[in-house]
GROMACS .gro file of C-alpha atoms in nm:
model
  200
    1MET     CA    1   0.000   0.000   0.000
    2LYS     CA    2   0.136   0.341  -0.090
    3THR     CA    3   0.224   0.575   0.196
    4ARG     CA    4  -0.055   0.823   0.127
    5GLU     CA    5  -0.314   0.547   0.108
    6ALA     CA    6  -0.179   0.388   0.426
    7ILE     CA    7  -0.205   0.720   0.609
    8LEU     CA    8  -0.557   0.783   0.479
    9TYR     CA    9  -0.672   0.437   0.586
   10ALA     CA   10  -0.509   0.472   0.928
   11ALA     CA   11  -0.668   0.814   0.972
   12ALA     CA   12  -1.008   0.668   0.887
   13GLU     CA   13  -0.962   0.396   1.150
   14VAL     CA   14  -0.862   0.651   1.413
   15PHE     CA   15  -1.143   0.895   1.326
   16ASP     CA   16  -1.390   0.607   1.330
   17SER     CA   17  -1.272   0.496   1.675
   18TYR     CA   18  -1.217   0.831   1.844
   19GLY     CA   19  -1.398   1.095   1.640
   20TYR     CA   20  -1.223   1.411   1.529
   21SER     CA   21  -1.176   1.549   1.880
   22GLY     CA   22  -1.024   1.229   2.016
   23ALA     CA   23  -0.799   1.161   1.719
   24SER     CA   24  -0.439   1.280   1.708
   25ILE     CA   25  -0.161   1.289   1.454
   26SER     CA   26   0.049   1.063   1.677
   27LYS     CA   27  -0.225   0.798   1.687
   28ILE     CA   28  -0.257   0.814   1.311
   29MET     CA   29   0.120   0.792   1.263
   30ASP     CA   30   0.139   0.489   1.492
   31ARG     CA   31  -0.148   0.318   1.310
   32ALA     CA   32   0.001   0.392   0.967
   33GLN     CA   33   0.355   0.310   1.084
   34VAL     CA   34   0.501   0.619   0.920
   35THR     CA   35   0.750   0.878   1.036
   36GLN     CA   36   0.663   1.238   1.108
   37GLY     CA   37   0.833   1.336   0.784
   38GLY     CA   38   0.630   1.082   0.590
   39MET     CA   39   0.312   1.207   0.749
   40TYR     CA   40   0.370   1.578   0.684
   41PHE     CA   41   0.488   1.518   0.329
   42HIS     CA   42   0.133   1.405   0.244
   43PHE     CA   43  -0.085   1.579   0.504
   44LYS     CA   44   0.001   1.898   0.690
   45SER     CA   45  -0.249   1.863   0.977
   46LYS     CA   46  -0.523   1.659   1.138
   47LEU     CA   47  -0.772   1.894   0.974
   48GLY     CA   48  -0.622   1.820   0.634
   49LEU     CA   49  -0.661   1.449   0.698
   50ALA     CA   50  -1.022   1.491   0.809
   51LYS     CA   51  -1.103   1.691   0.497
   52ALA     CA   52  -0.941   1.423   0.277
   53VAL     CA   53  -1.142   1.143   0.440
   54LEU     CA   54  -1.462   1.346   0.416
   55ALA     CA   55  -1.405   1.453   0.056
   56HIS     CA   56  -1.367   1.096  -0.072
   57GLN     CA   57  -1.687   0.953   0.080
   58GLN     CA   58  -1.843   0.827  -0.243
   59GLU     CA   59  -1.510   0.686  -0.362
   60PHE     CA   60  -1.501   0.458  -0.057
   61VAL     CA   61  -1.806   0.257  -0.167
   62HIS     CA   62  -1.831   0.047  -0.482
   63PHE     CA   63  -2.190  -0.054  -0.551
   64PRO     CA   64  -2.182  -0.356  -0.783
   65PRO     CA   65  -2.371  -0.340  -1.115
   66GLN     CA   66  -2.732  -0.451  -1.084
   67GLY     CA   67  -2.971  -0.600  -1.335
   68HIS     CA   68  -3.252  -0.360  -1.254
   69ASP     CA   69  -3.322   0.011  -1.220
   70GLY     CA   70  -3.560   0.255  -1.055
   71LEU     CA   71  -3.703   0.191  -0.710
   72GLN     CA   72  -3.556  -0.157  -0.672
   73LEU     CA   73  -3.207  -0.026  -0.737
   74LEU     CA   74  -3.265   0.261  -0.493
   75ILE     CA   75  -3.375   0.020  -0.219
   76ASP     CA   76  -3.085  -0.215  -0.294
   77LEU     CA   77  -2.843   0.078  -0.265
   78HIS     CA   78  -2.979   0.170   0.078
   79PHE     CA   79  -2.924  -0.182   0.210
   80PHE     CA   80  -2.580  -0.197   0.049
   81LEU     CA   81  -2.482   0.129   0.221
   82ALA     CA   82  -2.605  -0.013   0.551
   83ARG     CA   83  -2.369  -0.307   0.506
   84GLU     CA   84  -2.086  -0.074   0.410
   85LEU     CA   85  -2.139   0.126   0.730
   86GLN     CA   86  -2.099  -0.198   0.924
   87THR     CA   87  -1.788  -0.323   0.742
   88ASN     CA   88  -1.609  -0.042   0.552
   89VAL     CA   89  -1.402   0.170   0.789
   90LEU     CA   90  -1.320   0.433   0.526
   91PHE     CA   91  -1.687   0.495   0.450
   92ARG     CA   92  -1.785   0.477   0.815
   93ALA     CA   93  -1.522   0.733   0.916
   94SER     CA   94  -1.623   0.973   0.641
   95VAL     CA   95  -1.986   0.951   0.754
   96ARG     CA   96  -1.887   1.014   1.116
   97LEU     CA   97  -1.682   1.317   1.013
   98ALA     CA   98  -1.974   1.452   0.807
   99VAL     CA   99  -2.190   1.435   1.120
  100GLU     CA  100  -1.921   1.578   1.352
  101GLN     CA  101  -1.774   1.840   1.118
  102GLY     CA  102  -1.874   2.122   1.353
  103ASP     CA  103  -1.598   1.991   1.581
  104PHE     CA  104  -1.339   2.106   1.329
  105GLY     CA  105  -1.503   2.426   1.215
  106MET     CA  106  -1.662   2.302   0.893
  107ARG     CA  107  -2.014   2.341   0.763
  108ASP     CA  108  -2.002   2.163   0.430
  109ASP     CA  109  -2.298   1.967   0.295
  110THR     CA  110  -2.115   1.843  -0.016
  111ALA     CA  111  -2.120   1.478   0.094
  112TYR     CA  112  -2.494   1.498   0.158
  113GLN     CA  113  -2.562   1.674  -0.171
  114GLU     CA  114  -2.370   1.406  -0.362
  115TRP     CA  115  -2.607   1.145  -0.220
  116VAL     CA  116  -2.904   1.365  -0.306
  117GLU     CA  117  -2.785   1.359  -0.667
  118GLN     CA  118  -2.744   0.979  -0.662
  119PHE     CA  119  -3.090   0.925  -0.519
  120HIS     CA  120  -3.242   1.186  -0.751
  121GLY     CA  121  -3.109   1.004  -1.056
  122LEU     CA  122  -3.262   0.675  -0.941
  123LEU     CA  123  -3.592   0.842  -0.859
  124CYS     CA  124  -3.599   0.998  -1.207
  125ALA     CA  125  -3.551   0.650  -1.352
  126ALA     CA  126  -3.835   0.522  -1.131
  127ARG     CA  127  -4.059   0.803  -1.253
  128ASP     CA  128  -3.976   0.721  -1.616
  129ARG     CA  129  -4.067   0.357  -1.547
  130GLY     CA  130  -4.407   0.461  -1.413
  131GLU     CA  131  -4.329   0.346  -1.059
  132LEU     CA  132  -4.400   0.675  -0.881
  133LEU     CA  133  -4.727   0.845  -0.797
  134PRO     CA  134  -4.789   1.163  -1.002
  135SER     CA  135  -4.768   1.386  -0.694
  136VAL     CA  136  -4.406   1.294  -0.612
  137ASP     CA  137  -4.146   1.568  -0.644
  138VAL     CA  138  -3.832   1.362  -0.708
  139ARG     CA  139  -3.588   1.634  -0.606
  140GLU     CA  140  -3.772   1.702  -0.281
  141PHE     CA  141  -3.799   1.332  -0.199
  142ALA     CA  142  -3.427   1.277  -0.271
  143ASN     CA  143  -3.353   1.537  -0.003
  144VAL     CA  144  -3.598   1.373   0.237
  145LEU     CA  145  -3.431   1.035   0.179
  146VAL     CA  146  -3.083   1.162   0.255
  147GLY     CA  147  -3.205   1.329   0.572
  148ALA     CA  148  -3.397   1.021   0.683
  149TYR     CA  149  -3.113   0.779   0.611
  150SER     CA  150  -2.861   1.003   0.786
  151GLY     CA  151  -3.072   1.024   1.098
  152ILE     CA  152  -3.153   0.653   1.101
  153GLN     CA  153  -2.789   0.548   1.077
  154VAL     CA  154  -2.694   0.784   1.363
  155PHE     CA  155  -2.977   0.648   1.579
  156SER     CA  156  -2.881   0.289   1.491
  157ASN     CA  157  -2.517   0.356   1.575
  158VAL     CA  158  -2.608   0.486   1.920
  159ALA     CA  159  -2.864   0.212   1.985
  160SER     CA  160  -2.681  -0.096   1.857
  161GLY     CA  161  -2.351  -0.004   1.692
  162ARG     CA  162  -2.549  -0.025   1.364
  163ALA     CA  163  -2.626  -0.395   1.416
  164ASP     CA  164  -2.995  -0.323   1.355
  165LEU     CA  165  -2.946  -0.081   1.067
  166GLN     CA  166  -3.094  -0.310   0.800
  167SER     CA  167  -3.416  -0.359   0.995
  168ARG     CA  168  -3.446   0.016   1.050
  169ILE     CA  169  -3.395   0.080   0.679
  170ALA     CA  170  -3.663  -0.175   0.598
  171SER     CA  171  -3.903   0.004   0.834
  172MET     CA  172  -3.824   0.336   0.670
  173TRP     CA  173  -3.911   0.203   0.327
  174ARG     CA  174  -4.228   0.031   0.443
  175TYR     CA  175  -4.360   0.370   0.550
  176PHE     CA  176  -4.222   0.568   0.255
  177LEU     CA  177  -4.332   0.342  -0.029
  178PRO     CA  178  -4.711   0.388   0.002
  179ALA     CA  179  -4.656   0.765  -0.011
  180ILE     CA  180  -4.450   0.764  -0.332
  181ALA     CA  181  -4.502   0.442  -0.530
  182THR     CA  182  -4.786   0.289  -0.726
  183PRO     CA  183  -4.945  -0.028  -0.584
  184GLN     CA  184  -4.808  -0.230  -0.878
  185ALA     CA  185  -4.454  -0.104  -0.820
  186ILE     CA  186  -4.476  -0.189  -0.451
  187ALA     CA  187  -4.600  -0.539  -0.532
  188ASP     CA  188  -4.298  -0.600  -0.757
  189LEU     CA  189  -4.035  -0.482  -0.507
  190ARG     CA  190  -3.835  -0.706  -0.279
  191PHE     CA  191  -3.635  -0.633   0.032
  192PRO     CA  192  -3.309  -0.825   0.078
  193GLN     CA  193  -3.295  -1.083   0.351
  194ASP     CA  194  -2.929  -1.003   0.391
  195ALA     CA  195  -2.758  -0.697   0.242
  196GLU     CA  196  -2.445  -0.909   0.179
  197GLU     CA  197  -2.614  -1.043  -0.134
  198PHE     CA  198  -2.551  -0.704  -0.297
  199ALA     CA  199  -2.178  -0.713  -0.221
  200ALA     CA  200  -2.107  -1.004  -0.452
   0.00000   0.00000   0.00000
């Protein structure tokens, strides 16, 4: 692993374990097994490391190609992200930093807006497939989804260390679907029994 990548991964592990306030350059250096010179050649400060982890959030997840589109793909993505939060330290750390960014003087919604765009694109596809009710504003609902998912994962983390995140996501969709989707679309949808099936 290249030095920069090793430092970034180590920083993610430390931020995930301690948060921004509890993390330190020395902890990150120890985890990455790099010298001070090696550290500062790539990153000048803890803040710089936090910004790098936060800025690469979508690059830390690799959703596999699926054979479907629209609402099913949107639901599959939500369960896949739940699994990533449980297993992918880089993604998990970037999400924690997005929530805690006030601790390091940031107020940047870029990571959230990138997910809004992802969800908006899938909702547009669902609309084109005739899966959505005519009253649905896809841009507005994409924003609602990001807000709901963000809050649910925080609640799940506090309540169970995200062990129950999949069941909470399933509950969210059971309440959302009747408000946005046609009865036929709902009848055709499936919820995964285990989000790992989307990691293959």
